[in-house]
PDB file of C-alpha atoms and ligand atoms in Angstrom:
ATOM      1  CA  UNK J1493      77.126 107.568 -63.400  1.00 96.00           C
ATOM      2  CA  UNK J1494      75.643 110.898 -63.096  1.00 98.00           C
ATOM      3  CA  UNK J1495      75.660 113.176 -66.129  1.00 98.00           C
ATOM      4  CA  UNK J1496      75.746 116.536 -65.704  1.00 98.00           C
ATOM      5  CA  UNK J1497      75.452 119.381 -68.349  1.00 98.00           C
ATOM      6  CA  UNK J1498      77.279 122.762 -66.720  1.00 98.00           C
ATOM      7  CA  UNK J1499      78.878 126.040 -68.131  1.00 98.00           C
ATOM      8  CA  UNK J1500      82.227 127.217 -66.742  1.00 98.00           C
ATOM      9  CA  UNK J1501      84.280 130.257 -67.689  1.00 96.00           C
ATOM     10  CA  UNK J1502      81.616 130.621 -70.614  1.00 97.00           C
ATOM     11  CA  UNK J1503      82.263 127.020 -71.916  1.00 97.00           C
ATOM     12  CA  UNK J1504      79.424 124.537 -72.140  1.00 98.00           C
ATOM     13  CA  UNK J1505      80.643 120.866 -71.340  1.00 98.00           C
ATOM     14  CA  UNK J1506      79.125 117.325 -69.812  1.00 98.00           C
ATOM     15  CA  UNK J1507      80.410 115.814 -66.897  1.00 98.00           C
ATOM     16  CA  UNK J1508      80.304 113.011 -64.463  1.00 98.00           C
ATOM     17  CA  UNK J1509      79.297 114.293 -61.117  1.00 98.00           C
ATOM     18  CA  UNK J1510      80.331 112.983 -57.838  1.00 95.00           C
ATOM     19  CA  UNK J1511      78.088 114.487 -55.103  1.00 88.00           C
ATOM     20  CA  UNK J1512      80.236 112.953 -52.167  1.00 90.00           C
ATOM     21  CA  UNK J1513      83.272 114.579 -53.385  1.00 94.00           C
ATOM     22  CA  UNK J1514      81.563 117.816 -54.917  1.00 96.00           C
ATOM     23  CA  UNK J1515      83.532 117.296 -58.224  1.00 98.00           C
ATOM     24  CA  UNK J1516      82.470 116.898 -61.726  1.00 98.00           C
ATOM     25  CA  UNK J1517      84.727 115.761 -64.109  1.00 98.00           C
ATOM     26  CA  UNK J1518      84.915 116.589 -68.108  1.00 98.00           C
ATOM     27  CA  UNK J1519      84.038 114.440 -70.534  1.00 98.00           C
ATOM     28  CA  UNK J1520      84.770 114.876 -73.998  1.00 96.00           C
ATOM     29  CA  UNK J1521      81.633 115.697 -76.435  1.00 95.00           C
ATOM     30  CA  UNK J1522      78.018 115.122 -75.818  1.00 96.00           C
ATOM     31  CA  UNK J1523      77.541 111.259 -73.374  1.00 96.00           C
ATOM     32  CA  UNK J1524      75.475 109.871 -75.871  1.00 96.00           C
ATOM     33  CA  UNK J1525      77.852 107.514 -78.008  1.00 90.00           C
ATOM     34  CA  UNK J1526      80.689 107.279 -75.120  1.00 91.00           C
ATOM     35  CA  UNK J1527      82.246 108.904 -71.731  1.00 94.00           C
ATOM     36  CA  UNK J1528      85.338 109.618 -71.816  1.00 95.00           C
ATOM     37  CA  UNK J1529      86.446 111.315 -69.286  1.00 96.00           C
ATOM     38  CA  UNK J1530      89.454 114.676 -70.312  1.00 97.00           C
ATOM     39  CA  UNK J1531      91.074 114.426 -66.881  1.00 97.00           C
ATOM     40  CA  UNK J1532      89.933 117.657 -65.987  1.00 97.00           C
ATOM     41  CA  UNK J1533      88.072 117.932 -62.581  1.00 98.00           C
ATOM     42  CA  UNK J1534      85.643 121.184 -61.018  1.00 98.00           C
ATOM     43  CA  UNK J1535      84.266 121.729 -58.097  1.00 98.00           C
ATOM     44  CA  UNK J1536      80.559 121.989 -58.200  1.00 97.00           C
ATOM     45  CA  UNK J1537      80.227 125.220 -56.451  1.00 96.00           C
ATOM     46  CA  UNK J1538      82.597 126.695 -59.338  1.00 97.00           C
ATOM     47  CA  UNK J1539      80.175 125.716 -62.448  1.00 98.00           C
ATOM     48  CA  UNK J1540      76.297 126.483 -63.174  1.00 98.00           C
ATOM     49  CA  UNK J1541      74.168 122.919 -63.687  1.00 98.00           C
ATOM     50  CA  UNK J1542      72.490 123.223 -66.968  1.00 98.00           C
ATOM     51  CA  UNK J1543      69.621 120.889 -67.735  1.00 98.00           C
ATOM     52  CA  UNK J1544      71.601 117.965 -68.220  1.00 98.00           C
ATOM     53  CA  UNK J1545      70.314 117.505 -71.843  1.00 98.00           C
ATOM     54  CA  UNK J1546      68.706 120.147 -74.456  1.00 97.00           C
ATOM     55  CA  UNK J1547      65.692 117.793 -75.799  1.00 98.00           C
ATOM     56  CA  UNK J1548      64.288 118.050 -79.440  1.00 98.00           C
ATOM     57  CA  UNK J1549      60.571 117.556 -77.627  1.00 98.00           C
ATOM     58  CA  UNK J1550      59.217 116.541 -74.262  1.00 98.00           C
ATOM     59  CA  UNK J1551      56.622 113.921 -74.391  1.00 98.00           C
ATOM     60  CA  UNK J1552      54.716 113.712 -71.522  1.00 98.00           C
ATOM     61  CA  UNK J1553      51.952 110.959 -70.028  1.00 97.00           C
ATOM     62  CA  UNK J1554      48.651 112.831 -68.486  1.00 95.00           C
ATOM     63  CA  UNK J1555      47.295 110.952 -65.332  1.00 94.00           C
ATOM     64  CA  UNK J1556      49.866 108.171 -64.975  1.00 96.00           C
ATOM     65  CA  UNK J1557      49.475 107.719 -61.319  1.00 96.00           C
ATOM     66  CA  UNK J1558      45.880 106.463 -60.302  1.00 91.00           C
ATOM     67  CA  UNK J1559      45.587 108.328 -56.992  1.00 92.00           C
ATOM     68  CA  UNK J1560      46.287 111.891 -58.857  1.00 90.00           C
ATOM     69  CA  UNK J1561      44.060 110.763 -61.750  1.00 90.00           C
ATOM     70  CA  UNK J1562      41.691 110.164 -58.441  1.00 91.00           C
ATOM     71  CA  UNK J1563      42.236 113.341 -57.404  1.00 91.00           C
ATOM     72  CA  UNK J1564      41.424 114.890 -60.696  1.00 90.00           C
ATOM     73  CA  UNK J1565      38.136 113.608 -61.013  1.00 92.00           C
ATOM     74  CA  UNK J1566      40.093 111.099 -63.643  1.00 90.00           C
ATOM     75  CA  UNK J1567      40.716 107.435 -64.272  1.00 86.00           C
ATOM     76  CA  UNK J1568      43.677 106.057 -65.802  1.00 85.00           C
ATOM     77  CA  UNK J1569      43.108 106.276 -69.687  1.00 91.00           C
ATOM     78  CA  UNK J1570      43.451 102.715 -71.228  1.00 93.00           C
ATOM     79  CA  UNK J1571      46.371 103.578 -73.214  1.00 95.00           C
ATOM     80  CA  UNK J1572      49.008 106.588 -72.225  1.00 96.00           C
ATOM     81  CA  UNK J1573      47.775 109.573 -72.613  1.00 96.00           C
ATOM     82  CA  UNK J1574      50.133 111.545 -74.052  1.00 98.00           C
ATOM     83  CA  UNK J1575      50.888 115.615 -75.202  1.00 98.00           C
ATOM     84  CA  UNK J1576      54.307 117.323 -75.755  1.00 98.00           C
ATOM     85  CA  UNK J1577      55.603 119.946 -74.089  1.00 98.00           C
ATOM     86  CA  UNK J1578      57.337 122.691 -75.549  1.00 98.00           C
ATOM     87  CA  UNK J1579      61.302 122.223 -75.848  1.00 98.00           C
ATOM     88  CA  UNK J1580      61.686 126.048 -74.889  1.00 98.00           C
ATOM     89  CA  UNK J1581      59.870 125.467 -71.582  1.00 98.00           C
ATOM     90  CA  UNK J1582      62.928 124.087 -70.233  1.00 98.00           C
ATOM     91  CA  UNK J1583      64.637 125.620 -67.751  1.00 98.00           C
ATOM     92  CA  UNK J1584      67.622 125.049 -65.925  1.00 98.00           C
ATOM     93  CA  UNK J1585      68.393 123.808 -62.178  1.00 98.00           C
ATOM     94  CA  UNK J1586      68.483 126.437 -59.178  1.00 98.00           C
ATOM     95  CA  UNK J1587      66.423 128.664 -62.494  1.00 98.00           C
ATOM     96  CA  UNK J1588      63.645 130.924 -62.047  1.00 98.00           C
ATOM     97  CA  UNK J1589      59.814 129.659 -62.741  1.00 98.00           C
ATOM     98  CA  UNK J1590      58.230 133.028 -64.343  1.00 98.00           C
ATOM     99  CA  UNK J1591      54.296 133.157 -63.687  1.00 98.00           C
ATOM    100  CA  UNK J1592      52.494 133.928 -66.568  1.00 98.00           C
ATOM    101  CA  UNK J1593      49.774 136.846 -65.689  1.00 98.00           C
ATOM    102  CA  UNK J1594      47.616 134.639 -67.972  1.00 98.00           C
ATOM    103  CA  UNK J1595      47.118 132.263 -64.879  1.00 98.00           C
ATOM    104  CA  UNK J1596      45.990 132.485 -61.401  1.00 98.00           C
ATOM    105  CA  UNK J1597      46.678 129.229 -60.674  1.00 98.00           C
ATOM    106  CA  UNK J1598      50.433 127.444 -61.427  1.00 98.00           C
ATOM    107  CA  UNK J1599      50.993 123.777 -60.047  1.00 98.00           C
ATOM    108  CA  UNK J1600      54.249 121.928 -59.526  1.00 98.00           C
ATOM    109  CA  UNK J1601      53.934 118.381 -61.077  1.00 98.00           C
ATOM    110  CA  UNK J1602      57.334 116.295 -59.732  1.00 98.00           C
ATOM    111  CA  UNK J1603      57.710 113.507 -62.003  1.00 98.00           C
ATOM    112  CA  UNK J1604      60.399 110.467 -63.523  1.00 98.00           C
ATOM    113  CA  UNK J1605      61.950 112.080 -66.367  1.00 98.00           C
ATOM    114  CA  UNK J1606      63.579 109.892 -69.160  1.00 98.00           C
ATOM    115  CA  UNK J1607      66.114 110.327 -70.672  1.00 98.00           C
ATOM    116  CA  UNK J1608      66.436 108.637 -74.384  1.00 98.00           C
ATOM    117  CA  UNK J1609      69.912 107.766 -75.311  1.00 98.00           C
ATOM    118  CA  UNK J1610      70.328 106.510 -78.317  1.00 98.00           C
ATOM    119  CA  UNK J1611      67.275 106.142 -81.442  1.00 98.00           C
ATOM    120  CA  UNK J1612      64.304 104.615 -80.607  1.00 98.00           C
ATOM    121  CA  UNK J1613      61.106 103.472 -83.074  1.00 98.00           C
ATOM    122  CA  UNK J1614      58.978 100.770 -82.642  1.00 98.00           C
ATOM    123  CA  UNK J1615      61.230  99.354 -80.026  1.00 98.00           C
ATOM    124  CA  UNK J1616      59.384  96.588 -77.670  1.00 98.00           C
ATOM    125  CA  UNK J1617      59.014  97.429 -73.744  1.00 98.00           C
ATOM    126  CA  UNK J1618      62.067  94.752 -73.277  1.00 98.00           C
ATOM    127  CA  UNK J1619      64.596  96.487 -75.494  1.00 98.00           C
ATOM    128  CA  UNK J1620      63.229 100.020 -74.015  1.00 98.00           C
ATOM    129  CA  UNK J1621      66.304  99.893 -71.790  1.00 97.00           C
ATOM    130  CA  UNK J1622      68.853  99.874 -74.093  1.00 97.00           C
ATOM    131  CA  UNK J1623      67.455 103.248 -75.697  1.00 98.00           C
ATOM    132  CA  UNK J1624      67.902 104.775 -72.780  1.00 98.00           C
ATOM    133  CA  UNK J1625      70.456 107.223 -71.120  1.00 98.00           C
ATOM    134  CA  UNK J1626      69.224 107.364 -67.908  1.00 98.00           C
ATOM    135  CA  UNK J1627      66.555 109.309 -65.591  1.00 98.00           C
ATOM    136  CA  UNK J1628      66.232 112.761 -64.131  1.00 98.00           C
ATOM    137  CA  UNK J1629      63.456 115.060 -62.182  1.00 99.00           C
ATOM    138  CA  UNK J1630      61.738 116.990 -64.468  1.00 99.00           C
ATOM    139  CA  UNK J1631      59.126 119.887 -62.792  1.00 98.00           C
ATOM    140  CA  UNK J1632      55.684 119.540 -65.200  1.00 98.00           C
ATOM    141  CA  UNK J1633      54.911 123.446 -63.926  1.00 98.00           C
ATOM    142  CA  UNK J1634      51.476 123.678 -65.657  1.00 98.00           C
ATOM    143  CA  UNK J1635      48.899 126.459 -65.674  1.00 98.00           C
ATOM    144  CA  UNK J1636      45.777 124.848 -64.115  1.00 97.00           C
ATOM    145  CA  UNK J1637      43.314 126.925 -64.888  1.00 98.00           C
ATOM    146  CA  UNK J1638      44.588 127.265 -68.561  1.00 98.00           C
ATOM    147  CA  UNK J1639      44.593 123.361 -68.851  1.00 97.00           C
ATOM    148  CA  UNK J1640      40.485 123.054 -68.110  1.00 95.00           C
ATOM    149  CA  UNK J1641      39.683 126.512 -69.638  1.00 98.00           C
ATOM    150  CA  UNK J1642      41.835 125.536 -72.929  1.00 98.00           C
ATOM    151  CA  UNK J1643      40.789 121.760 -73.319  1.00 94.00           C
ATOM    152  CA  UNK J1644      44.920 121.077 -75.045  1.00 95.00           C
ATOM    153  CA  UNK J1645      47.778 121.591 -72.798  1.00 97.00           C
ATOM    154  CA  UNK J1646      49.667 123.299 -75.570  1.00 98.00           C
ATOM    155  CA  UNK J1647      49.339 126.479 -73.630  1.00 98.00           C
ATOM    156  CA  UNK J1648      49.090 125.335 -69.968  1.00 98.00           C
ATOM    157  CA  UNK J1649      52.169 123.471 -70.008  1.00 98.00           C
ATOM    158  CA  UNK J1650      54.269 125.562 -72.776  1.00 98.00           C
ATOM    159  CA  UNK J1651      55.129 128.803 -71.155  1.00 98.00           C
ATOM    160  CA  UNK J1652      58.505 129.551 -70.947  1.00 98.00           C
ATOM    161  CA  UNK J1653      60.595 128.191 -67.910  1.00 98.00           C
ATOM    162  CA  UNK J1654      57.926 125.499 -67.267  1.00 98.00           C
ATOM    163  CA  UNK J1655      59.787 122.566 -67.677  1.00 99.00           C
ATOM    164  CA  UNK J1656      62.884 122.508 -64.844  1.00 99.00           C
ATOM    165  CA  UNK J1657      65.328 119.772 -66.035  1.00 98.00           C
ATOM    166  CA  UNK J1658      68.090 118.425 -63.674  1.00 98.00           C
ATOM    167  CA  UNK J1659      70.047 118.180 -61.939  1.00 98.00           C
ATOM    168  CA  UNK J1660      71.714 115.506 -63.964  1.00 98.00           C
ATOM    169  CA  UNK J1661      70.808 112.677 -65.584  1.00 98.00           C
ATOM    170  CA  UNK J1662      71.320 109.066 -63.406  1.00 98.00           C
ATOM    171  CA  UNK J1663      72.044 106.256 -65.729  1.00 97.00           C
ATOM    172  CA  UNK J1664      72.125 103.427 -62.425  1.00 96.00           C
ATOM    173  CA  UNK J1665      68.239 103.903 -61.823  1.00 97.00           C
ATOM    174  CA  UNK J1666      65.518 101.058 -61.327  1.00 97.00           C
ATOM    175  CA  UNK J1667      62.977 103.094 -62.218  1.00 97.00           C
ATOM    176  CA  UNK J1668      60.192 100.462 -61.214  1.00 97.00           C
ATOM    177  CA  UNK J1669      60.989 101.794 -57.561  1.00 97.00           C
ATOM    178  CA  UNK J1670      62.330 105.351 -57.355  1.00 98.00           C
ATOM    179  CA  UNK J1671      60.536 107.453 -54.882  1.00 98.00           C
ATOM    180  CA  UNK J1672      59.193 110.993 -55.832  1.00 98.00           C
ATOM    181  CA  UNK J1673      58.561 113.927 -54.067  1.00 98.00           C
ATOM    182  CA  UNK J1674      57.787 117.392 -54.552  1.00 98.00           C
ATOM    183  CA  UNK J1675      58.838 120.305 -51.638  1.00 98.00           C
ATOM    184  CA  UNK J1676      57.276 123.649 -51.453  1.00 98.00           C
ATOM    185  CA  UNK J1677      59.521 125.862 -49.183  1.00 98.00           C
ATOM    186  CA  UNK J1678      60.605 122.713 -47.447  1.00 98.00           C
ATOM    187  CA  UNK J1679      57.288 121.136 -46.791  1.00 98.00           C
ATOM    188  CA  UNK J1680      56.644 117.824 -48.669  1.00 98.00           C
ATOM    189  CA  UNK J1681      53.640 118.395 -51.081  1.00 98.00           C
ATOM    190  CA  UNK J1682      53.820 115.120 -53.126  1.00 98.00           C
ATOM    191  CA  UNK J1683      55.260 112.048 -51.807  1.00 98.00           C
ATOM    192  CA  UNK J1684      54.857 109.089 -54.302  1.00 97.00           C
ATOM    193  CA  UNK J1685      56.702 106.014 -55.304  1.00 98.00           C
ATOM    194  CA  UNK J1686      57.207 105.064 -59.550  1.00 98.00           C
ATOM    195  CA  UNK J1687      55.802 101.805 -58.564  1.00 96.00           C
ATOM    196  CA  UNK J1688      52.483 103.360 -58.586  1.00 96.00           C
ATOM    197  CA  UNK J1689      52.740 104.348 -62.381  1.00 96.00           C
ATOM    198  CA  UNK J1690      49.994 103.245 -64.685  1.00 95.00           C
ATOM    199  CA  UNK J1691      52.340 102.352 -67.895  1.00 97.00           C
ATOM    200  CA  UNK J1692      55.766 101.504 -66.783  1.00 97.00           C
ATOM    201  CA  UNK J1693      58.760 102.933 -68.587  1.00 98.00           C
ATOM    202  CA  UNK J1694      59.134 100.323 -70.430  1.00 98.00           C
ATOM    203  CA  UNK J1695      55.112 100.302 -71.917  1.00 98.00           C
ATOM    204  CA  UNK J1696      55.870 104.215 -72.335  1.00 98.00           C
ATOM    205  CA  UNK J1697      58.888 104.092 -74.627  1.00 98.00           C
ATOM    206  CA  UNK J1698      57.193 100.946 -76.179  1.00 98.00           C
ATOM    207  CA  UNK J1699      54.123 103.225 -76.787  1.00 98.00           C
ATOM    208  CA  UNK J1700      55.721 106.038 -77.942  1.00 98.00           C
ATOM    209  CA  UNK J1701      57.869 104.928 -80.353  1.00 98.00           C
ATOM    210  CA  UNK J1702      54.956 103.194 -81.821  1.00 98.00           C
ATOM    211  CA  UNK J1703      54.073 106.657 -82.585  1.00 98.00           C
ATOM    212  CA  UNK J1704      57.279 108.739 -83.018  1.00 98.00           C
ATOM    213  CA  UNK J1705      60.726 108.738 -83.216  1.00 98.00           C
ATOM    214  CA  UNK J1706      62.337 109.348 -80.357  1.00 98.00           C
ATOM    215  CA  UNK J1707      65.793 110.635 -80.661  1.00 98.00           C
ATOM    216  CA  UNK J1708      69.151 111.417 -78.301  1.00 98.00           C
ATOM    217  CA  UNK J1709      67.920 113.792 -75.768  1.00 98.00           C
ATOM    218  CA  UNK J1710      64.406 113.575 -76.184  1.00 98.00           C
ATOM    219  CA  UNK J1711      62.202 113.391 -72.854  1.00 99.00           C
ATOM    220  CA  UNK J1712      59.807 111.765 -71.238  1.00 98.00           C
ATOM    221  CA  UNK J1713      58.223 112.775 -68.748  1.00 98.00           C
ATOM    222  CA  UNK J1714      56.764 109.852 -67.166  1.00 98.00           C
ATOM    223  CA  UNK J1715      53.417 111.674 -65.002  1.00 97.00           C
ATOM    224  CA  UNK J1716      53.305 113.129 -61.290  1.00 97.00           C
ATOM    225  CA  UNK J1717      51.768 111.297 -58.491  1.00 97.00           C
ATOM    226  CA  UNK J1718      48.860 112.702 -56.404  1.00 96.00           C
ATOM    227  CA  UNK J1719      49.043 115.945 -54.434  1.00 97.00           C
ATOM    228  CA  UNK J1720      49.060 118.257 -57.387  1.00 97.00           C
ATOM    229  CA  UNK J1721      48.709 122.416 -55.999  1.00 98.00           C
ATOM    230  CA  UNK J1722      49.277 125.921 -56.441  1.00 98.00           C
ATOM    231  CA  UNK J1723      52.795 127.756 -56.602  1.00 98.00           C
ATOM    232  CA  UNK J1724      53.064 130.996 -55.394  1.00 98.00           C
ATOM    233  CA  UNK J1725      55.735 134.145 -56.784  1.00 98.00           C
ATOM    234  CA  UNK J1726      58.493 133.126 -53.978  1.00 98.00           C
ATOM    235  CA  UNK J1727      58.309 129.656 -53.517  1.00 98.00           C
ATOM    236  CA  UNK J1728      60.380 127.858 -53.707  1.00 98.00           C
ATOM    237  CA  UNK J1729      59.839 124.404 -55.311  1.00 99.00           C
ATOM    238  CA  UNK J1730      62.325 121.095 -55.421  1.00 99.00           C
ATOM    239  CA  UNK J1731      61.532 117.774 -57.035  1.00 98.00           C
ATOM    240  CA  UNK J1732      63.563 115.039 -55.361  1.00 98.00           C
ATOM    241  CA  UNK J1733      63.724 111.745 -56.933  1.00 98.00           C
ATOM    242  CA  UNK J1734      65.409 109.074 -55.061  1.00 98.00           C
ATOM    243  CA  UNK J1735      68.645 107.714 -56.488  1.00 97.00           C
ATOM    244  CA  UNK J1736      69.047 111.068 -58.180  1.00 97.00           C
ATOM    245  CA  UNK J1737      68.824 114.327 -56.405  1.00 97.00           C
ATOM    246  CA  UNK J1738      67.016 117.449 -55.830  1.00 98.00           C
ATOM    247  CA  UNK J1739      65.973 120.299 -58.128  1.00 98.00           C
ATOM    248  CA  UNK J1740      65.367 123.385 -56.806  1.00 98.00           C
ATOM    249  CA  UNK J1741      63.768 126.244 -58.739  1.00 99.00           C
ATOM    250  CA  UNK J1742      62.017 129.562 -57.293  1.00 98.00           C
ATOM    251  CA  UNK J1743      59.026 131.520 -58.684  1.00 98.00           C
ATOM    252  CA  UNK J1744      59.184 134.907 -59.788  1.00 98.00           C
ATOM    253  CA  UNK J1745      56.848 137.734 -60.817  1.00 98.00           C
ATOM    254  CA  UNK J1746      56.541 138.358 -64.327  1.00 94.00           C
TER     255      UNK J1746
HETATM  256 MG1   MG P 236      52.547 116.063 -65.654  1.00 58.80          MG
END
């Protein structure tokens, strides 16, 4: 399935998408306890994607991916490095990226994003799965220059629209495998594979619940592969993961 979040005629519902057809079709309530579909049917071109959930926090993994901890000057920590990003960050498909005049340097990060489906705390790396919705592209936009000069990424990674979410959440994913890019006006900037992942989703929602409570919603973003660089006001910037689908956001001025 593919579970879209979408507004229409004012109205904010879920849906099952089906690209080939261009349809999403109602479901009743929120997807986390059950789909049921309402037997009503859009087109996609008639409602606006949404970020397919609203999360309560963002947790996300710093230098996940050995070749962009490589390129960072970094080695894979020995346990997940993790910081949260601000839930008001996110920001929706085909939304604008706003760059903050307090950087002169923004970077797309493509990563996995989870998608946590049903309560999870102290849950071991083989019951991870069934605490999970499913998986979507998530756009770590972080202030680069902010993240050295601040030491925390509270700031770097927290602005406003920095967290694109979409286009809908995938619950048929292997997300051992799942390739992921990142385009910048159509030329491929990042083009990595989850299989290079330090901490597998399974360590990460192992880990992490070890530490919080992760709850309906909640999102975790899993860490971008190497090829990390600047955006520009203009761009325009889509993170593609395979078996899911492209989200495409531009950049604005402030
Ligand atoms: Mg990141």
């Amino acid at each position: 399935m593919k579970i879209a979040r979408y507004e229409f005629d004012g109205q904010v519902r879920y849906g099952l998408v089906e690209p080939e057809s261009g349809t999403v079709r109602e479901i009743a309530g929120e997807p986390f306890e059950r789909v049921e579909a309402t037997g009503i049917v859009r087109r996609l071109d008639e409602v606006r994607l949404l970020s397919p959930v609203v999360p309560g926090k963002i947790v996300a993994v710093g230098l996940n991916y050995k070749d962009h901890a490589r390129e960072m000057g970094k080695k894979i920590p020995e346990e997940p490095l993790l910081f949260l990003k601000a839930s008001s960050a996110v920001n929706d498909p085909g939304g604008e990226i706003v760059y903050t005049p307090q950087s002169q340097r923004v970077d797309y990060e493509a990563e996995l994003a989870v998608v946590i489906g049903r309560k999870a705390k102290n849950v071991t790396s083989e019951d991870a799965a069934s605490h999970i919705l499913g998986y979507t592209c998530i756009n770590d936009v972080t202030a680069r220059d902010l993240q050295v000069k601040d030491v925390q990424y509270t700031r770097a990674k927290g602005f406003d629209t920095f967290a694109p979410l979409g286009p809908w959440v995938a619950t048929d994913l292997d997300p051992s495998a799942a390739s992921v890019r990142c385009l910048v006006n159509g030329e491929v900037r990042q083009d990595g594979n989850t299989r290079e992942m330090g901490a597998s989703v399974g360590r990460l929602v192992e880990f992490i619940s070890s530490v919080m409570t992760l709850f309906p919603g909640d999102v975790i973003a899993t860490g971008t592969p190497p090829g990390v660089g600047p955006l520009r006001v203009g761009d325009v910037v889509t993170v593609e993961v395979g078996g899911i689908g492209a989200l495409t956001n531009r950049v604005v001025a402030p």
